[in-house]
CSV table of C-alpha atoms in Angstrom, one decimal:
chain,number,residue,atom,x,y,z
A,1,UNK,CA,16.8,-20.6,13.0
A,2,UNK,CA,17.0,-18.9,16.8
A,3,UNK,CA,16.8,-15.4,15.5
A,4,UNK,CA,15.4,-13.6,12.6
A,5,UNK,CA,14.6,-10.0,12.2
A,6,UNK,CA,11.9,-8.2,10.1
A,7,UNK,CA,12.4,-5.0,8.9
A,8,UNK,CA,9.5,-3.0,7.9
A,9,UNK,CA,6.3,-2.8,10.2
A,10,UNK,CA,3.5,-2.7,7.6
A,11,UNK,CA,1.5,-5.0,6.4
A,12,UNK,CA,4.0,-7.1,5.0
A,13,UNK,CA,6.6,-7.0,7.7
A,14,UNK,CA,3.7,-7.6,10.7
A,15,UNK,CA,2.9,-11.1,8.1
A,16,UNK,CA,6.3,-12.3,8.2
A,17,UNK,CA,5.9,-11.6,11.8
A,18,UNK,CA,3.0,-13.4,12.9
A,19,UNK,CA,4.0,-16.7,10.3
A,20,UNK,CA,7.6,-17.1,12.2
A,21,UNK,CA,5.8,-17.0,15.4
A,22,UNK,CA,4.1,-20.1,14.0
A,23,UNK,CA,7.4,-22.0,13.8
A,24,UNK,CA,8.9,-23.9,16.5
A,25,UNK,CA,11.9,-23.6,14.9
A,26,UNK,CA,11.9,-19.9,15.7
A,27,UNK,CA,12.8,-18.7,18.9
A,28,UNK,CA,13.1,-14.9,18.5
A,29,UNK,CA,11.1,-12.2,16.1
A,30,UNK,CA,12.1,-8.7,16.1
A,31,UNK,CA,10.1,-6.3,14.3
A,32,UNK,CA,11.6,-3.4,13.6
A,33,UNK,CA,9.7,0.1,12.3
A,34,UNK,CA,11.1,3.1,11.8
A,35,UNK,CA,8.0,5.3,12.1
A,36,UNK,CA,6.0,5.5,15.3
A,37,UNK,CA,2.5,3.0,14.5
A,38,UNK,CA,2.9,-0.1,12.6
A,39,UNK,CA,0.6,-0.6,9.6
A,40,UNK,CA,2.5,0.7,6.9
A,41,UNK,CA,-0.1,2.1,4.2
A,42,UNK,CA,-2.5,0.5,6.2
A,43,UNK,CA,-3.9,3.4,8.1
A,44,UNK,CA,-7.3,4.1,10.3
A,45,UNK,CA,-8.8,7.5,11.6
A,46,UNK,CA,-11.7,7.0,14.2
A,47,UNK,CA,-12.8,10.0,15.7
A,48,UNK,CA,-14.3,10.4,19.2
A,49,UNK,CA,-17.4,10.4,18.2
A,50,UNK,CA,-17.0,6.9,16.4
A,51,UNK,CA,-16.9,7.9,13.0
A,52,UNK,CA,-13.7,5.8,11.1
A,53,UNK,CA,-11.6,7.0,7.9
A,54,UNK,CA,-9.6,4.4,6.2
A,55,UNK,CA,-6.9,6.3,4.5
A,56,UNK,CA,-4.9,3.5,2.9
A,57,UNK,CA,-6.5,-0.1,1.9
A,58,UNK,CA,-9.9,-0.4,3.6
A,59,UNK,CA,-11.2,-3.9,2.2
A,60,UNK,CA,-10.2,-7.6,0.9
A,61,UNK,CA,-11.9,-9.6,-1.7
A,62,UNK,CA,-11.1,-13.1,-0.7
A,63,UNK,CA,-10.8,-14.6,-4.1
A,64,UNK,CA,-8.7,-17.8,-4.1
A,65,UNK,CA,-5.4,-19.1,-2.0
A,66,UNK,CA,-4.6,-15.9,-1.4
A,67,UNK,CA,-8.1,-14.6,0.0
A,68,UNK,CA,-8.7,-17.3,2.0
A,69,UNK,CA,-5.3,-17.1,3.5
A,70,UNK,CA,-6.3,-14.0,4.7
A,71,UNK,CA,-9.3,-14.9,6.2
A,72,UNK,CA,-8.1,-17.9,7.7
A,73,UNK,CA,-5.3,-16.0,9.7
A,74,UNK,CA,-7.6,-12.8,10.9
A,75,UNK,CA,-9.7,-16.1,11.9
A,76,UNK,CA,-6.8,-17.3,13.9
A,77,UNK,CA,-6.0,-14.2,15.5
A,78,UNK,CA,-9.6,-14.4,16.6
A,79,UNK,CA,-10.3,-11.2,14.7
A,80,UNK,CA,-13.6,-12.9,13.2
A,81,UNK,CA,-16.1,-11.0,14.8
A,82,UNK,CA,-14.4,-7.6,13.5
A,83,UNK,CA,-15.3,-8.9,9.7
A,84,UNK,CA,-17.5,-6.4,8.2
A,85,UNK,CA,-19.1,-8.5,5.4
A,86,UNK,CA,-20.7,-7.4,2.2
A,87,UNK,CA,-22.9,-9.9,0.1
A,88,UNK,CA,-22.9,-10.5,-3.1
A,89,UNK,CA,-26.3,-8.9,-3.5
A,90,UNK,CA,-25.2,-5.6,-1.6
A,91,UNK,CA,-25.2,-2.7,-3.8
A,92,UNK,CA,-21.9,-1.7,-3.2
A,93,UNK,CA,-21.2,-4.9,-4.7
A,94,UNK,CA,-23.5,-4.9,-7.8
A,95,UNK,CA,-22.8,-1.2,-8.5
A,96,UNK,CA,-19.4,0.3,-9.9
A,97,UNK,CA,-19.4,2.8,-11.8
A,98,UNK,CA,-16.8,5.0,-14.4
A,99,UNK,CA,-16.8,8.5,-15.1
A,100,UNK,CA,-16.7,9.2,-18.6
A,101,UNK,CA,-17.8,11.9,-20.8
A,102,UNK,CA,-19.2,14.4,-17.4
A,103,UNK,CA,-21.3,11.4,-16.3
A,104,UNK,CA,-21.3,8.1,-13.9
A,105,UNK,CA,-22.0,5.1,-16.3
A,106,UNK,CA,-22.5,2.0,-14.1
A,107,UNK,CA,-19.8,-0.9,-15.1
A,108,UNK,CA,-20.7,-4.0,-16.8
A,109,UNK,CA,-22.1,-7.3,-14.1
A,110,UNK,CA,-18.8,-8.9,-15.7
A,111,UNK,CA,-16.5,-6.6,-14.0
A,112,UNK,CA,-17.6,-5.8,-10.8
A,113,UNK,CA,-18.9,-10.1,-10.3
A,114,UNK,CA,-15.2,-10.7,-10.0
A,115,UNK,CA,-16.2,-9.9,-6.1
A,116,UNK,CA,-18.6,-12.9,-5.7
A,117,UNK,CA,-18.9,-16.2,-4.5
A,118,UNK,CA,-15.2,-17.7,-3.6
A,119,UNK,CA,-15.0,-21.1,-1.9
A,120,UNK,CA,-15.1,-22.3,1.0
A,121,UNK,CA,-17.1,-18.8,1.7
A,122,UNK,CA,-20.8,-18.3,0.1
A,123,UNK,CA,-20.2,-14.5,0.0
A,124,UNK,CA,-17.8,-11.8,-0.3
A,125,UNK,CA,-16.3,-10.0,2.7
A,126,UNK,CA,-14.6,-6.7,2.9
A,127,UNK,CA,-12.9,-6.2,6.2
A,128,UNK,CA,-12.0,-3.3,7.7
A,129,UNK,CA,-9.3,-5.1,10.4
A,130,UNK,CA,-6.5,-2.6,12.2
A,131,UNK,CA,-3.3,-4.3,11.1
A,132,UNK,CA,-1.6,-3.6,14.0
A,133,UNK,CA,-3.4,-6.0,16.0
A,134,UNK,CA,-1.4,-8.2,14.3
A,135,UNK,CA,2.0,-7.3,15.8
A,136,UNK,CA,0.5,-8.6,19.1
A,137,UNK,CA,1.4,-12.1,17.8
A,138,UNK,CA,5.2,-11.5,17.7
A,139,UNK,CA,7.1,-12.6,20.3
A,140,UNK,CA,9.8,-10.3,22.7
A,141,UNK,CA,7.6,-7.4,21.4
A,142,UNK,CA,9.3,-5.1,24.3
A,143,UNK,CA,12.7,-6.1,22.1
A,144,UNK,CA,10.9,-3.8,19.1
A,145,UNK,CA,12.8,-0.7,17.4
A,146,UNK,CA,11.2,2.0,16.2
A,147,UNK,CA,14.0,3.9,15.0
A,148,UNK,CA,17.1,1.8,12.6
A,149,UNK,CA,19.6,2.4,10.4
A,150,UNK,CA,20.7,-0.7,8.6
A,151,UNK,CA,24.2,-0.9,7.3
A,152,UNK,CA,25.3,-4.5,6.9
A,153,UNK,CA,23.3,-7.1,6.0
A,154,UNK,CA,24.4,-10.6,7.1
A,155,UNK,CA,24.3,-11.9,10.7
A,156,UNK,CA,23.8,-8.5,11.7
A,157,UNK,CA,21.7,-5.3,11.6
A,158,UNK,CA,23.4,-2.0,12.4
A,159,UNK,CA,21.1,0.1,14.6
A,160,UNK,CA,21.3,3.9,15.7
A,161,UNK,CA,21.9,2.7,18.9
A,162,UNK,CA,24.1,-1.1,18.2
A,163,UNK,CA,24.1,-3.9,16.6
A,164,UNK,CA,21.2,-6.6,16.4
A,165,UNK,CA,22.5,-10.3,15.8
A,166,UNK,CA,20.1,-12.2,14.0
A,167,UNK,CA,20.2,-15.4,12.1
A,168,UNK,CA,18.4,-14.1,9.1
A,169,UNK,CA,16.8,-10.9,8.1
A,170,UNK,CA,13.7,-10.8,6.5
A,171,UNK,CA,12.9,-7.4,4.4
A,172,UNK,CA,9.6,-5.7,3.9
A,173,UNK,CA,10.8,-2.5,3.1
A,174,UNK,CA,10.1,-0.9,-0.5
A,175,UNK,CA,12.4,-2.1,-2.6
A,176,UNK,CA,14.3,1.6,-3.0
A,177,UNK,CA,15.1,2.1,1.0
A,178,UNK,CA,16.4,-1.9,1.0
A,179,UNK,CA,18.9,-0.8,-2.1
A,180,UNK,CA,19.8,2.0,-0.2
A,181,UNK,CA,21.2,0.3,2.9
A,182,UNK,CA,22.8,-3.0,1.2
A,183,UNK,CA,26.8,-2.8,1.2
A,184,UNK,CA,28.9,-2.4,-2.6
A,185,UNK,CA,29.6,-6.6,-2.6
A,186,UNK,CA,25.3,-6.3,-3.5
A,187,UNK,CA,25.7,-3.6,-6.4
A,188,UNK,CA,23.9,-6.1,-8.7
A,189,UNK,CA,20.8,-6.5,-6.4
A,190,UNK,CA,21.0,-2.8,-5.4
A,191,UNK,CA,21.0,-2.4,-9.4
A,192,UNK,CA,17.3,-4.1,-9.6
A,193,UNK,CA,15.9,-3.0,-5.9
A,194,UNK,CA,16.2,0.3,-7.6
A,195,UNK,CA,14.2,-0.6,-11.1
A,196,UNK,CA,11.2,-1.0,-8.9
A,197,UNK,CA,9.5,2.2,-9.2
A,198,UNK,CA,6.6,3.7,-7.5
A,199,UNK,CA,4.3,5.8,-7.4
A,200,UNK,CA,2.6,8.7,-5.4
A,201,UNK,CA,-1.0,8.9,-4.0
A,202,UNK,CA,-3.1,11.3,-2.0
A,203,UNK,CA,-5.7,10.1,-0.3
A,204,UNK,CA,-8.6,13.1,0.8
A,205,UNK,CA,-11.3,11.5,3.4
A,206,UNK,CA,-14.7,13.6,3.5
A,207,UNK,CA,-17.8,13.5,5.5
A,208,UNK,CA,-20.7,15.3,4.5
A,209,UNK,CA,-24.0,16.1,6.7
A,210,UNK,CA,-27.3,13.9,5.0
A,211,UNK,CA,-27.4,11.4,2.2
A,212,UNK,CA,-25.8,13.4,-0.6
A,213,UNK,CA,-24.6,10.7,-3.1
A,214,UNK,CA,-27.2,10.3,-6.2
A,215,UNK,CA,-26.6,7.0,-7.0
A,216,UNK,CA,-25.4,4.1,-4.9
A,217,UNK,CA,-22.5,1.7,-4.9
A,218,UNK,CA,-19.0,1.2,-4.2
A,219,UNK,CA,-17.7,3.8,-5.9
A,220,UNK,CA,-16.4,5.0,-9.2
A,221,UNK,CA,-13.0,5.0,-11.2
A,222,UNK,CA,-11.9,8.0,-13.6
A,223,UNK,CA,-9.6,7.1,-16.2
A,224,UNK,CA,-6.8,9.3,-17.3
A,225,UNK,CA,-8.6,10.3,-20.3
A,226,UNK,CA,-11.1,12.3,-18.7
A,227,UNK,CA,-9.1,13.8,-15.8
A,228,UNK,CA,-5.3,12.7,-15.1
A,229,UNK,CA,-5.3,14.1,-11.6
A,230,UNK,CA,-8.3,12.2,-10.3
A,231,UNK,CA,-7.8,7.9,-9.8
A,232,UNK,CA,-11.4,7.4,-8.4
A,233,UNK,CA,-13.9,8.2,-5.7
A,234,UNK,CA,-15.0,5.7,-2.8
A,235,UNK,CA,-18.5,5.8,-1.5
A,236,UNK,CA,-17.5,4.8,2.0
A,237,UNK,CA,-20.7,4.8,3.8
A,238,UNK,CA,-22.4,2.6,1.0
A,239,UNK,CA,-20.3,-0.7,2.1
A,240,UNK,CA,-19.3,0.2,5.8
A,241,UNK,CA,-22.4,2.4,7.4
A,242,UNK,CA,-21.0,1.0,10.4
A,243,UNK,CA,-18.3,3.2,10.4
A,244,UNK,CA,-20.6,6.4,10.3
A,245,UNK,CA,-21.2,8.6,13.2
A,246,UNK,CA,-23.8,6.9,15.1
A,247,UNK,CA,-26.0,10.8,15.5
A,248,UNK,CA,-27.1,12.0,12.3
A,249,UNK,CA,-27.3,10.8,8.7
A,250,UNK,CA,-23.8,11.6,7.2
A,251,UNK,CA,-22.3,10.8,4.0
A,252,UNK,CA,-18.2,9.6,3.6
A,253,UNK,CA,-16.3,9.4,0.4
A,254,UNK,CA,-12.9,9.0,0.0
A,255,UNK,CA,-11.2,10.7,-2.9
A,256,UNK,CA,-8.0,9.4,-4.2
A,257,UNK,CA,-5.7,11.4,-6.4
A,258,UNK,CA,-2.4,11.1,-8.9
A,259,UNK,CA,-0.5,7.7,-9.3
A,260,UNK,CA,1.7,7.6,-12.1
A,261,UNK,CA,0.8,11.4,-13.0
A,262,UNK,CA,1.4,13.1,-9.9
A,263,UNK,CA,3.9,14.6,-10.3
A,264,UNK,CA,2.3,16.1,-13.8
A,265,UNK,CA,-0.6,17.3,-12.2
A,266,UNK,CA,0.9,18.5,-8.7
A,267,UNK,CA,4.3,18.6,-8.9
A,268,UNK,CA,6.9,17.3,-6.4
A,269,UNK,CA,5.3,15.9,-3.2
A,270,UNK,CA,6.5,18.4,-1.5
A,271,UNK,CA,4.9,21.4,-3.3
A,272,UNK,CA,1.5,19.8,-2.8
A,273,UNK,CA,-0.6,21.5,0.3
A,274,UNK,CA,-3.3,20.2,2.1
A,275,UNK,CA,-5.0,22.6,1.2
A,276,UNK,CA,-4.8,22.4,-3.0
A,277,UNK,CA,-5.7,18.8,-2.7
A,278,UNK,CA,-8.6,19.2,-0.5
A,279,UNK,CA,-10.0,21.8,-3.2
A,280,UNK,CA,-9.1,19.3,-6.2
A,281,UNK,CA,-11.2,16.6,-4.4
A,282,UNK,CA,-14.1,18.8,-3.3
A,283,UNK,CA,-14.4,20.0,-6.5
A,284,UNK,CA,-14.3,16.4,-7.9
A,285,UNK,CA,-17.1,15.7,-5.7
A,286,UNK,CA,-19.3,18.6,-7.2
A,287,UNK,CA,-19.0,18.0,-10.7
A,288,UNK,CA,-18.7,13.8,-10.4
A,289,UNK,CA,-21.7,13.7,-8.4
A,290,UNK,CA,-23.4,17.0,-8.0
A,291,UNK,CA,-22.4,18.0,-4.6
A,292,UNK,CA,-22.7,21.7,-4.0
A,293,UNK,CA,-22.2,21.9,-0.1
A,294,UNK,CA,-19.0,22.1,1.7
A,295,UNK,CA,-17.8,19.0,3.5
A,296,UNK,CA,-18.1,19.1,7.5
A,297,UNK,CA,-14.8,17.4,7.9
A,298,UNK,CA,-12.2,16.1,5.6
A,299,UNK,CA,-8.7,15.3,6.3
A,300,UNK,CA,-5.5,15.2,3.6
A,301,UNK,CA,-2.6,12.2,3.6
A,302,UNK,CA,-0.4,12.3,1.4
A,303,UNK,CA,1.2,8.4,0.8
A,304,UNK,CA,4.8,9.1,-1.0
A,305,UNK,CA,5.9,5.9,-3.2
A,306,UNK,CA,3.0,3.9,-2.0
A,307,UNK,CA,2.2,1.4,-5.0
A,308,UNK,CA,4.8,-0.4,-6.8
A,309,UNK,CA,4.8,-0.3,-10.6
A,310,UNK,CA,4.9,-3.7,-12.4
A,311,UNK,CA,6.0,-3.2,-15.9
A,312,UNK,CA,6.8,-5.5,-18.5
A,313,UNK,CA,9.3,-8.1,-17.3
A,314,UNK,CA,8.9,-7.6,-13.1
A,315,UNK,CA,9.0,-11.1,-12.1
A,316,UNK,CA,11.5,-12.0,-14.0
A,317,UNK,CA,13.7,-9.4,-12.3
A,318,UNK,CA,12.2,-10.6,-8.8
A,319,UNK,CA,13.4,-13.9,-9.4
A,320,UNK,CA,16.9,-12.8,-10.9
A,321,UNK,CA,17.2,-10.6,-7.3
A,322,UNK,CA,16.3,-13.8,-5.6
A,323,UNK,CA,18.3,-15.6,-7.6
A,324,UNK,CA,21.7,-13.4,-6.4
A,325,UNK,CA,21.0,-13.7,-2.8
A,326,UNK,CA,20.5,-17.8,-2.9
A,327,UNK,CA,23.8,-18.0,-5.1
A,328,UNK,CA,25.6,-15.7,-2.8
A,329,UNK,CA,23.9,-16.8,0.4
A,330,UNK,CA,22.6,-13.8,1.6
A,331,UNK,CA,20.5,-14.4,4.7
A,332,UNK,CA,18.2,-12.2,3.4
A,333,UNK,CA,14.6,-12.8,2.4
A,334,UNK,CA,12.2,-10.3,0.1
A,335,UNK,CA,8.8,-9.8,0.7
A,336,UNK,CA,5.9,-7.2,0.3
A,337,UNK,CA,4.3,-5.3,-2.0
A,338,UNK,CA,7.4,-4.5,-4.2
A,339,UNK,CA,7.4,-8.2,-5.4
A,340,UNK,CA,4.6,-10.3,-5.3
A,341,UNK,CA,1.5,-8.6,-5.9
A,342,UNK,CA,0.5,-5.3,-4.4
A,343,UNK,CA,-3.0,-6.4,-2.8
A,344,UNK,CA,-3.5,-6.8,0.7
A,345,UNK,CA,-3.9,-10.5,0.2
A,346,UNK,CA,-0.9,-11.0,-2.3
A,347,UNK,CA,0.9,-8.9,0.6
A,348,UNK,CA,0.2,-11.3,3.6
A,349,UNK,CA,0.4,-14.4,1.2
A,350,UNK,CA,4.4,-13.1,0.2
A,351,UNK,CA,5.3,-12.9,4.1
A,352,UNK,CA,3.9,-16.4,4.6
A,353,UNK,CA,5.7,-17.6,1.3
A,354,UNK,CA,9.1,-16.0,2.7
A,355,UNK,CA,8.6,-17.5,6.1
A,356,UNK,CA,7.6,-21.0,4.5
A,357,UNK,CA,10.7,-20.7,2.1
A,358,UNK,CA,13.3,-20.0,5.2
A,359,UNK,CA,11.8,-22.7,7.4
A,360,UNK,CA,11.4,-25.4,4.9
A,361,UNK,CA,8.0,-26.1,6.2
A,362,UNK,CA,4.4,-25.5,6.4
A,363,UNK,CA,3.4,-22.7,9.0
């Protein structure tokens, strides 16, 4: 296995990446992204005057394999000191809360525990790591595209400008933009790439001037019953003051609207301003927790097809799609979010399961 290509610089693909540059057996990694940053929904702000935005995934709980997996390779990147950790006795990780009935009502100890203890560490951690640090691992990284356009999968990857030989491909796209580029002999896997729907979420970053929050904690969830448009509010500067602005008490939240009723509440993607989402989630944040003052900053993203829906029968489908491409021999590998779990950790943990599962080996 001399050459293998990844496709897809996010989380998943940037994985994959750094787990073949384990093997010996590997030679050459190319990474290729068609944007211009790697990271995928995995996406940082920090503004000159130090304050940081997370406007995609901005923690880990390291429960299990999976957790620890993720710990053990920001450890072997020597990313340890960059851990931002939060004990198990830190409000933000006793406190949850919903928003039910025009109030906060703080969630049962049952719910939020599931954050605790987790062995071989005595206490939670959140990190707050920028994933493309990790693309530093791969190797020939001046060989990287930024811009492709697959058309034959196989021993080769069409580009925009040639062909790239490889001896396998690994794929980290979503599962839609992979059906999209496969050739007619695939039409059964195309079939079921295309089954696996997602959905739409925007993601509104505000910072108020003073301590404005009257309660603390993580953060609180809104279920569709009270408010379709809404998915939940993050108290940002309750778990990561570190990432404040280091003059002045200041207050960040994170506001995260639609999912699966985006399109109910705000139409197409494309008919959604900045500015009609900015006024949705400032006006969450006056009747959720009684803010009456305009934000001093704030900043829209709007993440199209960002989280994968799992309904009844997913994994069975996975396997059928991996069934098709060992029966037909398809050097072709799935991994990310689309598959295996749509956490950060299940998203590492697929790429190293890919990499393990082409290599025959331990990496």
């Amino acid at each position: 296995m001399r050459t293998v290509a990844v496709l897809g610089g996010g989380i998943g693909g940037l994985a994959a990446s750094y787990y073949l540059c384990k093997s010996p057996q590997v030679t050459k990694v190319i990474l290729l992204e068609a944007s211009s940053r790697f990271g995928g929904w995995l996406w940082s702000t920090r503004r000159s005057d130090g304050a940081v935005f997370e406007h995609g995934p901005r923690g880990i709980r390291p429960a299990g394999a999976v957790g620890s997996n993720t710990l053990n390779m920001v450890d072997d990147l020597g990313l340890g000191e960059e851990i931002l950790p939060v004990s198990y006795s830190h409000v933000a990780s006793r406190n949850r809360y919903l928003y039910v009935n025009g109030q906060l009502h703080k969630m049962p100890s049952g719910i939020s525990g599931i954050v605790r203890t987790v062995p071989p560490f005595s206490r939670p951690l959140l990190l707050s790591v920028a994933a493309e640090i990790l693309v530093n691992k791969t190797k020939n990284d001046d060989e990287s595209v930024h811009s492709f356009v697959s058309r034959r999968l196989g021993k080769e990857v069409r580009l925009e400008g040639g062909v790239l030989s490889a001896d396998h491909i690994i794929s980290a796209l979503p599962a839609k933009a992979l059906s999209s580029v496969l050739p007619r002999s695939c039409q059964p896997l195309t079939q079921q790439l295309q089954d696996i729907s997602s959905v739409t979420v925007a993601v509104v970053n505000l910072e108020y001037d003073g301590s404005i929050l009257p309660v603390m904690g993580f953060g609180h969830l809104v279920p569709s019953s009270e408010d379709r448009g809404l998915l939940g509010v993050v108290y940002d500067s309750v778990p990561f003051p570190q990432h404040n602005r280091p003059d002045g008490q200041t207050t960040r939240l994170t506001v995260m609207m639609g999912g699966a009723w985006f399109q109910e509440e705000f139409g197409v993607p494309e008919a959604a301003t900045a500015e009609r989402l900015l006024s949705r989630a400032t006006e969450a944040v006056r009747c959720h927790l009684g803010v009456t003052a305009a934000p001093s900053w704030s900043r829209v993203i709007l993440h199209r097809d960002c989280i994968p829906q799992y309904y009844e029968g997913h994994f069975q489908r996975v396997e059928s799609m991996r069934g098709f491409i060992k029966n037909n021999n398809l050097a072709l590998s799935l991994t990310g979010s689309c598959y295996d779990g749509v956490s950060v950790n299940d998203v590492i943990f697929s790429g190293r399961t890919a990499v393990e599962e082409l290599l025959g080996t331990v990496v």
